[in-house]
Structure formats: C-alpha cells, structure tokens
Coordinates of N, CA and C in Angstrom, one line a residue:
M318 N 0.8 -1.3 0.0 CA 0.0 0.0 0.0 C 0.8 1.3 0.0
Q319 N 1.9 1.2 0.8 CA 2.9 2.4 0.9 C 3.4 2.7 -0.5
K320 N 3.9 1.6 -1.1 CA 4.6 1.6 -2.4 C 3.6 2.3 -3.5
E321 N 2.4 1.8 -3.4 CA 1.2 2.4 -4.5 C 1.2 3.8 -4.1
K322 N 1.1 4.2 -2.9 CA 0.9 5.8 -2.7 C 2.1 6.5 -3.2
E323 N 3.4 6.0 -3.1 CA 4.6 6.5 -3.5 C 4.5 6.8 -5.0
I324 N 3.9 5.8 -5.7 CA 3.8 5.9 -7.1 C 2.9 7.1 -7.6
Y325 N 1.8 7.3 -6.8 CA 0.8 8.3 -7.0 C 1.4 9.6 -6.8
N326 N 2.3 9.7 -5.8 CA 2.9 10.9 -5.4 C 3.8 11.4 -6.5
Q327 N 4.2 10.5 -7.5 CA 5.1 11.0 -8.5 C 4.4 11.6 -9.6
L328 N 3.0 11.6 -9.7 CA 2.2 12.3 -10.7 C 2.3 13.8 -10.6
Q329 N 2.8 14.3 -11.6 CA 3.1 15.9 -11.6 C 2.0 16.6 -12.5
I330 N 1.8 17.7 -12.5 CA 0.8 18.6 -13.3 C 1.3 18.4 -14.8
D331 N 2.6 18.4 -15.0 CA 3.1 18.3 -16.5 C 2.8 16.9 -17.1
D332 N 2.4 16.1 -16.2 CA 2.0 14.6 -16.8 C 0.7 14.5 -17.3
L333 N -0.2 15.5 -16.9 CA -1.7 15.5 -17.1 C -2.1 15.9 -18.5
T334 N -3.3 15.4 -18.9 CA -3.9 16.0 -20.1 C -4.5 17.3 -19.6
D335 N -4.9 18.2 -20.7 CA -5.4 19.5 -20.5 C -6.6 19.4 -19.5
D336 N -7.7 18.5 -19.8 CA -8.8 18.5 -18.8 C -8.3 18.0 -17.5
A337 N -7.5 17.1 -17.3 CA -7.0 16.7 -15.9 C -6.2 17.8 -15.2
R338 N -5.4 18.5 -16.1 CA -4.7 19.5 -15.6 C -5.4 20.7 -14.9
E339 N -6.6 21.1 -15.8 CA -7.5 22.0 -15.3 C -8.1 21.7 -13.8
I340 N -8.5 20.5 -13.7 CA -9.1 20.1 -12.4 C -7.9 20.1 -11.4
A341 N -6.8 19.6 -11.6 CA -5.6 19.5 -10.7 C -5.2 21.0 -10.3
E342 N -5.3 21.9 -11.2 CA -5.0 23.3 -10.8 C -6.1 24.0 -9.9
R343 N -7.3 23.5 -10.1 CA -8.2 24.1 -9.3 C -8.4 23.4 -7.9
I344 N -8.1 22.1 -7.8 CA -8.2 21.4 -6.4 C -6.9 21.1 -5.8
G345 N -5.8 21.3 -6.5 CA -4.5 21.1 -5.9 C -4.1 19.7 -6.4
I346 N -2.8 19.5 -6.7 CA -2.2 18.3 -7.1 C -2.4 17.2 -6.3
E347 N -2.2 17.5 -4.8 CA -2.4 16.3 -3.8 C -3.8 15.9 -3.9
N348 N -4.8 16.7 -3.9 CA -6.2 16.3 -4.0 C -6.5 15.5 -5.3
F349 N -5.8 16.0 -6.3 CA -6.1 15.3 -7.5 C -5.5 13.9 -7.5
R350 N -4.4 13.8 -7.0 CA -3.8 12.4 -6.7 C -4.6 11.4 -6.0
K351 N -5.3 12.0 -5.0 CA -6.2 11.2 -4.2 C -7.4 10.8 -5.1
L352 N -7.8 11.7 -5.8 CA -9.1 11.3 -6.8 C -8.7 10.2 -7.7
V353 N -7.5 10.3 -8.3 CA -6.9 9.3 -9.2 C -6.8 8.0 -8.5
Q354 N -6.3 7.9 -7.3 CA -5.9 6.8 -6.6 C -7.3 6.0 -6.1
E355 N -8.3 6.9 -5.7 CA -9.4 6.3 -5.3 C -10.5 6.0 -6.4
F356 N -10.6 6.9 -7.3 CA -11.6 6.8 -8.3 C -11.1 6.7 -9.8
G357 N -9.9 6.4 -9.9 CA -9.4 6.3 -11.2 C -10.1 5.2 -12.1
G358 N -10.5 5.6 -13.3 CA -11.2 4.7 -14.2 C -12.7 4.9 -13.9
T359 N -13.2 5.5 -13.1 CA -14.6 5.6 -12.8 C -15.1 6.9 -13.4
N360 N -16.2 6.7 -14.1 CA -17.0 7.9 -14.7 C -17.7 8.6 -13.4
L361 N -17.3 9.8 -13.4 CA -17.7 10.5 -12.0 C -18.5 11.8 -12.6
Y362 N -19.7 11.8 -12.0 CA -20.7 13.0 -12.5 C -20.6 13.9 -11.3
I363 N -20.3 15.2 -11.5 CA -20.3 16.2 -10.4 C -21.6 17.0 -10.5
P364 N -22.5 16.8 -9.6 CA -23.8 17.5 -9.7 C -23.7 19.0 -9.5
F365 N -24.7 19.7 -10.0 CA -24.9 21.1 -9.6 C -25.5 21.2 -8.2
L366 N -25.5 22.4 -7.7 CA -25.9 22.6 -6.3 C -27.5 22.4 -6.2
R367 N -28.2 22.6 -7.3 CA -29.6 22.3 -7.4 C -29.9 21.0 -7.2
S368 N -28.9 20.0 -7.3 CA -29.2 18.6 -7.0 C -29.2 18.2 -5.5
F369 N -29.0 19.1 -4.7 CA -29.1 19.0 -3.2 C -30.3 19.6 -2.6
P370 N -31.4 19.0 -2.6 CA -32.5 19.7 -2.0 C -32.5 20.0 -0.5
K371 N -31.7 19.2 0.2 CA -31.6 19.7 1.6 C -30.8 20.9 1.8
F372 N -29.8 21.1 1.0 CA -28.8 22.3 0.9 C -29.7 23.4 0.5
L373 N -30.6 23.3 -0.6 CA -31.4 24.4 -1.0 C -32.4 24.7 0.2
S374 N -33.0 23.8 0.7 CA -33.8 24.0 1.8 C -33.4 24.9 3.0
R375 N -32.0 24.7 3.2 CA -31.3 25.3 4.2 C -30.7 26.7 3.9
I376 N -30.2 26.8 2.6 CA -29.4 27.9 2.3 C -30.3 29.1 1.7
I377 N -31.4 28.7 0.9 CA -32.2 29.8 0.4 C -32.9 30.6 1.4
P378 N -33.4 30.1 2.5 CA -34.1 31.0 3.4 C -33.0 31.8 4.1
L379 N -31.8 31.3 4.3 CA -30.7 32.1 4.9 C -30.3 33.3 4.1
L380 N -30.1 33.0 2.9 CA -29.8 34.1 1.8 C -30.9 35.1 1.8
L381 N -32.1 34.8 1.8 CA -33.2 35.8 1.7 C -33.3 36.7 3.0
E382 N -33.0 36.0 4.1 CA -32.9 36.6 5.4 C -31.8 37.6 5.5
K383 N -30.7 37.3 4.9 CA -29.6 38.3 4.7 C -29.8 39.5 3.8
G384 N -31.0 39.5 3.1 CA -31.3 40.6 2.3 C -31.0 40.4 0.8
Y385 N -30.7 39.3 0.4 CA -30.6 39.0 -1.0 C -32.0 38.9 -1.6
S386 N -32.2 39.3 -2.8 CA -33.4 39.2 -3.5 C -33.6 37.9 -4.1
I387 N -34.7 37.5 -4.5 CA -35.0 36.1 -5.2 C -34.2 36.2 -6.4
R388 N -34.1 37.2 -7.2 CA -33.3 37.2 -8.3 C -31.8 36.9 -8.1
Q389 N -31.3 37.6 -7.0 CA -29.8 37.5 -6.7 C -29.5 36.0 -6.2
V390 N -30.5 35.5 -5.4 CA -30.2 34.1 -5.0 C -30.3 33.1 -6.1
S391 N -31.2 33.3 -7.0 CA -31.4 32.5 -8.3 C -30.0 32.6 -9.1
Q392 N -29.5 33.8 -9.2 CA -28.2 33.7 -9.8 C -27.0 33.2 -9.1
L393 N -27.0 33.5 -8.0 CA -25.9 33.0 -7.1 C -25.8 31.4 -7.1
L394 N -27.1 30.8 -7.0 CA -27.1 29.3 -7.0 C -27.3 28.6 -8.3
N395 N -27.4 29.5 -9.2 CA -27.8 29.0 -10.7 C -28.9 28.1 -10.7
V396 N -30.0 28.7 -10.1 CA -31.3 27.9 -10.1 C -32.3 28.9 -10.7
S397 N -33.6 28.6 -11.0 CA -34.5 29.4 -11.5 C -35.1 30.2 -10.3
Q398 N -35.8 31.3 -10.6 CA -36.5 32.1 -9.5 C -37.5 31.3 -9.0
N399 N -38.2 30.6 -9.8 CA -39.4 29.7 -9.2 C -38.8 28.6 -8.1
T400 N -37.5 28.2 -8.4 CA -36.9 27.3 -7.6 C -36.7 27.9 -6.2
V401 N -36.2 29.1 -6.2 CA -36.0 30.0 -5.0 C -37.3 30.2 -4.3
R402 N -38.3 30.6 -5.0 CA -39.6 30.7 -4.3 C -40.1 29.5 -3.7
R403 N -39.9 28.4 -4.4 CA -40.4 27.1 -3.9 C -39.7 26.7 -2.6
Y404 N -38.4 26.9 -2.5 CA -37.7 26.6 -1.2 C -37.7 27.7 -0.2
S405 N -38.2 28.8 -0.6 CA -38.3 29.9 0.4 C -39.6 29.9 1.1
G406 N -40.7 29.3 0.5 CA -41.9 29.3 1.0 C -42.8 30.6 0.5
R407 N -42.0 31.3 -0.4 CA -42.7 32.5 -1.0 C -43.4 32.2 -2.3
N408 N -44.4 31.5 -2.3 CA -45.0 31.0 -3.6 C -46.1 32.2 -3.9

C-alpha cells in the first residue's frame, strides 16, 4: 500500500492531459492524486448545487434573510427564480 501511494505521489501537473490539468490546478495536485488513486477509471458525475434539495432548503431562506433578492439568490445558486420561491415558501 505504501509503495502504491509513492507511485501516485510521482504524478505531476506536467504529466496530465489538459482536462485533468484544469481539475488539478483548481483542487491542487495532492487532492487530484487522491481522486486518481481512489476513483481512477470511474466515470464521475459532479452534480450542480440544485441537485441537493436539503442544501437548498437550508441555504435559500438564509440568503433571503440576509437581504438577497429572489433574483440574486437565483443567480448565485444557478437555479430558477421559481426554485428559489419554492424553497423559500414565498409562492
């Protein structure tokens, strides 16, 4: 197991394809190495924030209480204004 980790530690930014490099630059090479080690070969779908209803139920009312408008919350979370209204209780 230790030798396997040492191999992954040799992976450098310059070794990566353009798409992989973009991810590694955003999350850091150490985190990218962990992703490759744990999930290498797996098709991974990264969901939008709108895919987490519990999060939306919690965050939308908080943002509205802080004074954000429905439109601002919609743009911030990349969801429709109707979605903001639905989770805010302001139908």
